[in-house]
mmCIF file of C-alpha atoms in Angstrom:
data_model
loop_
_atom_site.group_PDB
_atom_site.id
_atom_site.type_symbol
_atom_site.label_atom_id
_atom_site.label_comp_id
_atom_site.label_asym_id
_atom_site.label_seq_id
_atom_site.Cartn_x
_atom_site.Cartn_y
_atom_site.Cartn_z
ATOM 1 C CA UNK A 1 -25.524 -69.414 -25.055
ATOM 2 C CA UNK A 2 -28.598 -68.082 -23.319
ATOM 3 C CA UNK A 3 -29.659 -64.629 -24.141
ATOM 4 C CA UNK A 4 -29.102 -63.306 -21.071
ATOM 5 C CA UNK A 5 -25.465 -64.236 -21.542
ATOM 6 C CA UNK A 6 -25.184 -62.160 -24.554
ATOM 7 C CA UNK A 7 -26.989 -59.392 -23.302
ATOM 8 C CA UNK A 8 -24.029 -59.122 -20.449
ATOM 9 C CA UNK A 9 -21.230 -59.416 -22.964
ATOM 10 C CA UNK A 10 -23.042 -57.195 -25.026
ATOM 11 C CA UNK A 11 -22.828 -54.660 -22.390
ATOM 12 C CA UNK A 12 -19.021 -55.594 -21.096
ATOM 13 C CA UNK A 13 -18.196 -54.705 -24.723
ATOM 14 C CA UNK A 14 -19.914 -51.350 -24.154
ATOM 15 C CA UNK A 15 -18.069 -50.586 -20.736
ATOM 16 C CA UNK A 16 -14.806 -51.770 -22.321
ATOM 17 C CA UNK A 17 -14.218 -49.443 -25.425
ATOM 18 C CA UNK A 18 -15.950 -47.021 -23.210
ATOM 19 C CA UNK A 19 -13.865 -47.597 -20.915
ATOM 20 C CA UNK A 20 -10.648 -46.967 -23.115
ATOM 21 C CA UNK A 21 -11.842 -44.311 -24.906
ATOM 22 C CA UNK A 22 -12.024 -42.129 -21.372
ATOM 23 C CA UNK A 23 -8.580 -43.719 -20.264
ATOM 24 C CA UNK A 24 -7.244 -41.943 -24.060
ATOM 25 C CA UNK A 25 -8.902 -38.708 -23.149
ATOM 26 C CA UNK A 26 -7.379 -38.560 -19.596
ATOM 27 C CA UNK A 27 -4.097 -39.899 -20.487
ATOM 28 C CA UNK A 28 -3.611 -39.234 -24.172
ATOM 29 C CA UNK A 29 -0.461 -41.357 -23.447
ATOM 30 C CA UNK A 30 -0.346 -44.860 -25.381
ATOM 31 C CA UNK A 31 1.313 -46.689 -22.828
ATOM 32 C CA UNK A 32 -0.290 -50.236 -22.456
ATOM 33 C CA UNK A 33 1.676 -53.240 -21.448
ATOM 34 C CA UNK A 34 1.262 -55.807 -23.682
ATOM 35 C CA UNK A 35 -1.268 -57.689 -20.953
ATOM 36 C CA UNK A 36 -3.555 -54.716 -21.164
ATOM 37 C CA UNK A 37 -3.208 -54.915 -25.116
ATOM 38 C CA UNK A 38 -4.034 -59.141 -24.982
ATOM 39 C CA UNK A 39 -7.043 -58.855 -22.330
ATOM 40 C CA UNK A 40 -8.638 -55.644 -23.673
ATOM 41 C CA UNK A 41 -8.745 -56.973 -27.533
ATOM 42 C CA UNK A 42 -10.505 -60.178 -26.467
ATOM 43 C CA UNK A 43 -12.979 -57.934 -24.156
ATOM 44 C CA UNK A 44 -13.474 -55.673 -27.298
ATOM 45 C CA UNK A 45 -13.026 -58.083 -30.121
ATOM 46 C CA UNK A 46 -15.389 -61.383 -28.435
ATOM 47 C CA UNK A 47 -18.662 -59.407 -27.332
ATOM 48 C CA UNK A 48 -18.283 -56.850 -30.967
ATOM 49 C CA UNK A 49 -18.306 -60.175 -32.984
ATOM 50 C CA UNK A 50 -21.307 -61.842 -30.876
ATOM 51 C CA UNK A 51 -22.817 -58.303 -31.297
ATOM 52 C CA UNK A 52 -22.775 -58.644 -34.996
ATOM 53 C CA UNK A 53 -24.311 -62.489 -34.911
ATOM 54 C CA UNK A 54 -27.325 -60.534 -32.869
ATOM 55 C CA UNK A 55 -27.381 -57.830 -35.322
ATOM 56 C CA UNK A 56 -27.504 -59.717 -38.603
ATOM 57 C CA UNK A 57 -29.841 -62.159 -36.826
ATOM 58 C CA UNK A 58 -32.508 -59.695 -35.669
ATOM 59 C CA UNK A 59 -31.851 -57.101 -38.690
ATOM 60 C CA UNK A 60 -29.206 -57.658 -41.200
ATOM 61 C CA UNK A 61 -30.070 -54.162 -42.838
ATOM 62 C CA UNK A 62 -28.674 -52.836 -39.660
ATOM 63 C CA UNK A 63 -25.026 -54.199 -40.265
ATOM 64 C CA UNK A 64 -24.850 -52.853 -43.775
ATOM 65 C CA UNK A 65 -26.173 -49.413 -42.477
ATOM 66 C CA UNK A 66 -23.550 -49.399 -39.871
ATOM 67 C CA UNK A 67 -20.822 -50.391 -42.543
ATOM 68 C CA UNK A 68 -21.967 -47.539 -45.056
ATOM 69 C CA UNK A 69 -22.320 -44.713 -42.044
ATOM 70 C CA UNK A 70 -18.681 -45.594 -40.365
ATOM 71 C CA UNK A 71 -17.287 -45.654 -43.945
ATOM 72 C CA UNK A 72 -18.806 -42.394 -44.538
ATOM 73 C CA UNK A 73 -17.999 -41.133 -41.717
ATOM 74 C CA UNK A 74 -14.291 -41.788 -41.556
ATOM 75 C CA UNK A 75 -14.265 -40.986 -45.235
ATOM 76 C CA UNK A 76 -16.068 -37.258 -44.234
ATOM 77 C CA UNK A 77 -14.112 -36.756 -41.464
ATOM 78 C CA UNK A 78 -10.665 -37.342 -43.101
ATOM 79 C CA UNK A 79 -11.653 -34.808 -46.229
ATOM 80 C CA UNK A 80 -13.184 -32.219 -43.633
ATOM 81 C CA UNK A 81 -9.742 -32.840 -41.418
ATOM 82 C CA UNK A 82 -7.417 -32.211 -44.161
ATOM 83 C CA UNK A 83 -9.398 -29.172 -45.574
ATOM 84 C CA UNK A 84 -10.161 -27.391 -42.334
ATOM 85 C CA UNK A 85 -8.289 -28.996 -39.333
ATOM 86 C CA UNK A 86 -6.815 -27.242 -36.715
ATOM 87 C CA UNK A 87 -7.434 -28.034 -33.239
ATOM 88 C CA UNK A 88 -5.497 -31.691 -32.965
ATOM 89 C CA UNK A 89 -7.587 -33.789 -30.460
ATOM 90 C CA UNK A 90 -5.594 -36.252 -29.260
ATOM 91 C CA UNK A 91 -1.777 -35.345 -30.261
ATOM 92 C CA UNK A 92 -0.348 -38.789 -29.233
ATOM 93 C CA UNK A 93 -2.904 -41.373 -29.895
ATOM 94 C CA UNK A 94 -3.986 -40.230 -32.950
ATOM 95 C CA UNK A 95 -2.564 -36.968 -34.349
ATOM 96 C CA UNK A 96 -4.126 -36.487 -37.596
ATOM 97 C CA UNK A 97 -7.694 -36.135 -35.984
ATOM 98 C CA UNK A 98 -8.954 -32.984 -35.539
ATOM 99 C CA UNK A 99 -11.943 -31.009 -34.258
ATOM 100 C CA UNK A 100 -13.060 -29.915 -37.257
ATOM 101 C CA UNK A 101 -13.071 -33.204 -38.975
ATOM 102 C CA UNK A 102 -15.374 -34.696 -36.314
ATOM 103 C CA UNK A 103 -17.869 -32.128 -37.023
ATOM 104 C CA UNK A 104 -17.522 -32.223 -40.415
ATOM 105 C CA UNK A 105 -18.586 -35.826 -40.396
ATOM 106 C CA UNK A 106 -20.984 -35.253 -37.523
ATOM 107 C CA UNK A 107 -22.937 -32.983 -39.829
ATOM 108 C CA UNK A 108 -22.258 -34.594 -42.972
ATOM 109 C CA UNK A 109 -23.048 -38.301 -41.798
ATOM 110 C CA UNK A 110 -26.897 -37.967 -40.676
ATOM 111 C CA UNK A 111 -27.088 -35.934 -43.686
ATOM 112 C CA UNK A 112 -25.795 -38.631 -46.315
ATOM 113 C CA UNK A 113 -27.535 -41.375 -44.120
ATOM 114 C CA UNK A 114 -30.853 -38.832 -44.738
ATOM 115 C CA UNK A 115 -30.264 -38.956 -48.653
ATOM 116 C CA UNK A 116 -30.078 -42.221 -48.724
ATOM 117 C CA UNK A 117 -32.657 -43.747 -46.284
ATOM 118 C CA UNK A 118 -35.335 -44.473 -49.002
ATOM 119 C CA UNK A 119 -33.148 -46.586 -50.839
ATOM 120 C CA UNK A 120 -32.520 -48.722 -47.476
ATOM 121 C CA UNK A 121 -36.097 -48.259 -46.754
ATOM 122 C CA UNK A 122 -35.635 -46.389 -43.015
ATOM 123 C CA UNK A 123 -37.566 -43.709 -41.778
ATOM 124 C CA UNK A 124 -35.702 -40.106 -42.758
ATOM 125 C CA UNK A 125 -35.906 -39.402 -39.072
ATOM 126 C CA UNK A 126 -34.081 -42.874 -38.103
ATOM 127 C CA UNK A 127 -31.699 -42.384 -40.456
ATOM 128 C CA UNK A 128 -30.521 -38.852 -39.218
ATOM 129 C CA UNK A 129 -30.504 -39.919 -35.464
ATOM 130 C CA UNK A 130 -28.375 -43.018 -36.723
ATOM 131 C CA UNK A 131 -25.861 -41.187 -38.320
ATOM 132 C CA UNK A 132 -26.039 -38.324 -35.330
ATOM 133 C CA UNK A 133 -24.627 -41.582 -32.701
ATOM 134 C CA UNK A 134 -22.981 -43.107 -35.201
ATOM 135 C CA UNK A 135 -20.449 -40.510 -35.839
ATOM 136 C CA UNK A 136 -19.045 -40.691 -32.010
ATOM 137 C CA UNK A 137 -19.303 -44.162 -31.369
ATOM 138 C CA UNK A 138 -16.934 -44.501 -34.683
ATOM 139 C CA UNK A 139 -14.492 -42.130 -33.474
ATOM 140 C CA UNK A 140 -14.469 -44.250 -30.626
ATOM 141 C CA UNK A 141 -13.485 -47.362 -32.048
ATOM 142 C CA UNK A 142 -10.970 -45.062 -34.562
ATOM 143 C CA UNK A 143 -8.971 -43.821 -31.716
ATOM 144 C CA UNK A 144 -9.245 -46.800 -29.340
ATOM 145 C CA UNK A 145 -7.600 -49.346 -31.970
ATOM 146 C CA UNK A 146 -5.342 -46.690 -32.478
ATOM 147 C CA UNK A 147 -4.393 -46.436 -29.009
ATOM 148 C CA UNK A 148 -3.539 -49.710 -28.578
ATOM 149 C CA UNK A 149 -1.366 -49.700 -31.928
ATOM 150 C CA UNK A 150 0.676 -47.178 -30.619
ATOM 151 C CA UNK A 151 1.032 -48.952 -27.176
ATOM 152 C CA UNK A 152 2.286 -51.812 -29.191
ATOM 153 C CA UNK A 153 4.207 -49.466 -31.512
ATOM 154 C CA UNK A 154 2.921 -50.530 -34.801
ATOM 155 C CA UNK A 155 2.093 -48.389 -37.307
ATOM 156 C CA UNK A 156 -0.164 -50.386 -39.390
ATOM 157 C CA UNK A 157 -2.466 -53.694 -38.390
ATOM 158 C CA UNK A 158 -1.183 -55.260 -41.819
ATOM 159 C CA UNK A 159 0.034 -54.523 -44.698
ATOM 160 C CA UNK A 160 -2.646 -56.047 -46.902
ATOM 161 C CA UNK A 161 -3.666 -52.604 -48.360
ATOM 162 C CA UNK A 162 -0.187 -50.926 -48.881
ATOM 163 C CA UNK A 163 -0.573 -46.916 -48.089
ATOM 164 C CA UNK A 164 -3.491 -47.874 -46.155
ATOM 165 C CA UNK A 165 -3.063 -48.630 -41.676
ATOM 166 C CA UNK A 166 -4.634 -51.914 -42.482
ATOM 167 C CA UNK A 167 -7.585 -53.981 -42.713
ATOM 168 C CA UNK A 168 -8.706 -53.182 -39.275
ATOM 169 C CA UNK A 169 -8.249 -49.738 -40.138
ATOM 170 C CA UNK A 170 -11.399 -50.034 -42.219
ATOM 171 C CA UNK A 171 -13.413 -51.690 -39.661
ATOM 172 C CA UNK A 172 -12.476 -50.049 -36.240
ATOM 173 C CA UNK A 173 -15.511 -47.785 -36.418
ATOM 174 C CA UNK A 174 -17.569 -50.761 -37.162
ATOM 175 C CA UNK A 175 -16.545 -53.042 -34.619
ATOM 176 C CA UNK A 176 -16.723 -50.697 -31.986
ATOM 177 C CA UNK A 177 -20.327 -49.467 -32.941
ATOM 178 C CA UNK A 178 -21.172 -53.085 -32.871
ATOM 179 C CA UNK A 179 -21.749 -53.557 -29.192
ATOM 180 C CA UNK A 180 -23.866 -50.218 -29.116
ATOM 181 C CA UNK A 181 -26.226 -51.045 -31.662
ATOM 182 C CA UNK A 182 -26.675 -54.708 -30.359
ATOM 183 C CA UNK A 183 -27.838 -52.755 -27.108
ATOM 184 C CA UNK A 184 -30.104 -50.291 -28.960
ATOM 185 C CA UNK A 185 -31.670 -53.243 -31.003
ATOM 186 C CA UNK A 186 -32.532 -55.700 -28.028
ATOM 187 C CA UNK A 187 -33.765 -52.994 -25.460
ATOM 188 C CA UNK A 188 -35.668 -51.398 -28.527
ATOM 189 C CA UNK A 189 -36.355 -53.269 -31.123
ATOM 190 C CA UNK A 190 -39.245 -51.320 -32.502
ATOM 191 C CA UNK A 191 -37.091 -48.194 -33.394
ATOM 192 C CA UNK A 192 -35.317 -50.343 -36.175
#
């Protein structure tokens, strides 16, 4: 394919969780038809996995960084959640999110990603601005797959780690910061 090719689907990735993230917080109804469901995992799933070829390509570090933050992340926002959640955010899509555990993470993340940044070898100040996007663009991809789970009415995408959602439960974050980062890392390259 010829870069400029990727650089679009790059981008329709972009527009599409976007896209269905501000459909969830209009309409925090899941009510897809199973079209919607088919078309918008191919327009998620197709230009997140060519987003990860140009990420480990250009700077493999990057992927691992993204895998450790949206662990972390999810991780920190689920303990903050459960310890000091009130305020529900999305009561349909994805009830056991709450206010207090995005903020939670928000602060913890860039601070964990901080600690750590000398044994990744990234700038302190990188680090902290990577785990300050990183934090949203996860909850993104968190509430998006969950969206469409609910449209579909499943409760978990597998049952490969029982008491778990699923595998793609521990990669949603990831593959929806994918896209993002791909766009970051070809329009500015020297920041990473």
């Amino acid at each position: 394919f010829p870069i400029k090719l990727y650089f679009w689907l790059v981008i329709l990735g972009c527009l599409i969780w976007l896209g269905l993230f501000i459909r969830i917080l209009l309409y925090d109804n899941p009510s897809m038809t199973n079209t919607e469901i088919f078309f918008a995992g191919y327009l998620m799933i197709i230009p997140s996995f060519i987003s990860g070829i140009i990420i480990f390509d250009a700077y493999a570090k990057l992927l691992i960084l993204i895998l450790i933050a949206v662990s972390f992340a999810d991780s920190s926002a689920y303990f903050f959640g459960k310890r000091y959640g009130n305020k529900i955010l999305l009561k349909n899509t994805s009830p056991r999110k709450t206010l207090e555990g995005l903020i939670g993470a928000g602060i913890s993340t860039p601070i964990f990603l901080g600690l750590i940044s000398p044994l990744l070898d990234i700038k302190l100040s990188n680090a902290i601005i990577f785990g300050l996007v990183i934090t949203p663009v996860s909850f993104v991809g968190d509430v998006s797959f969950s969206f469409i789970k609910r449209s579909a009415n499943i409760k978990d995408s597998s049952n490969l780690i029982p008491g778990h959602g699923g595998f793609i439960d521990l990669l949603d974050g990831s593959v929806a910061s994918l896209p993002f980062f791909a766009l970051l890392l070809m329009n500015f390259p020297e920041n990473f």
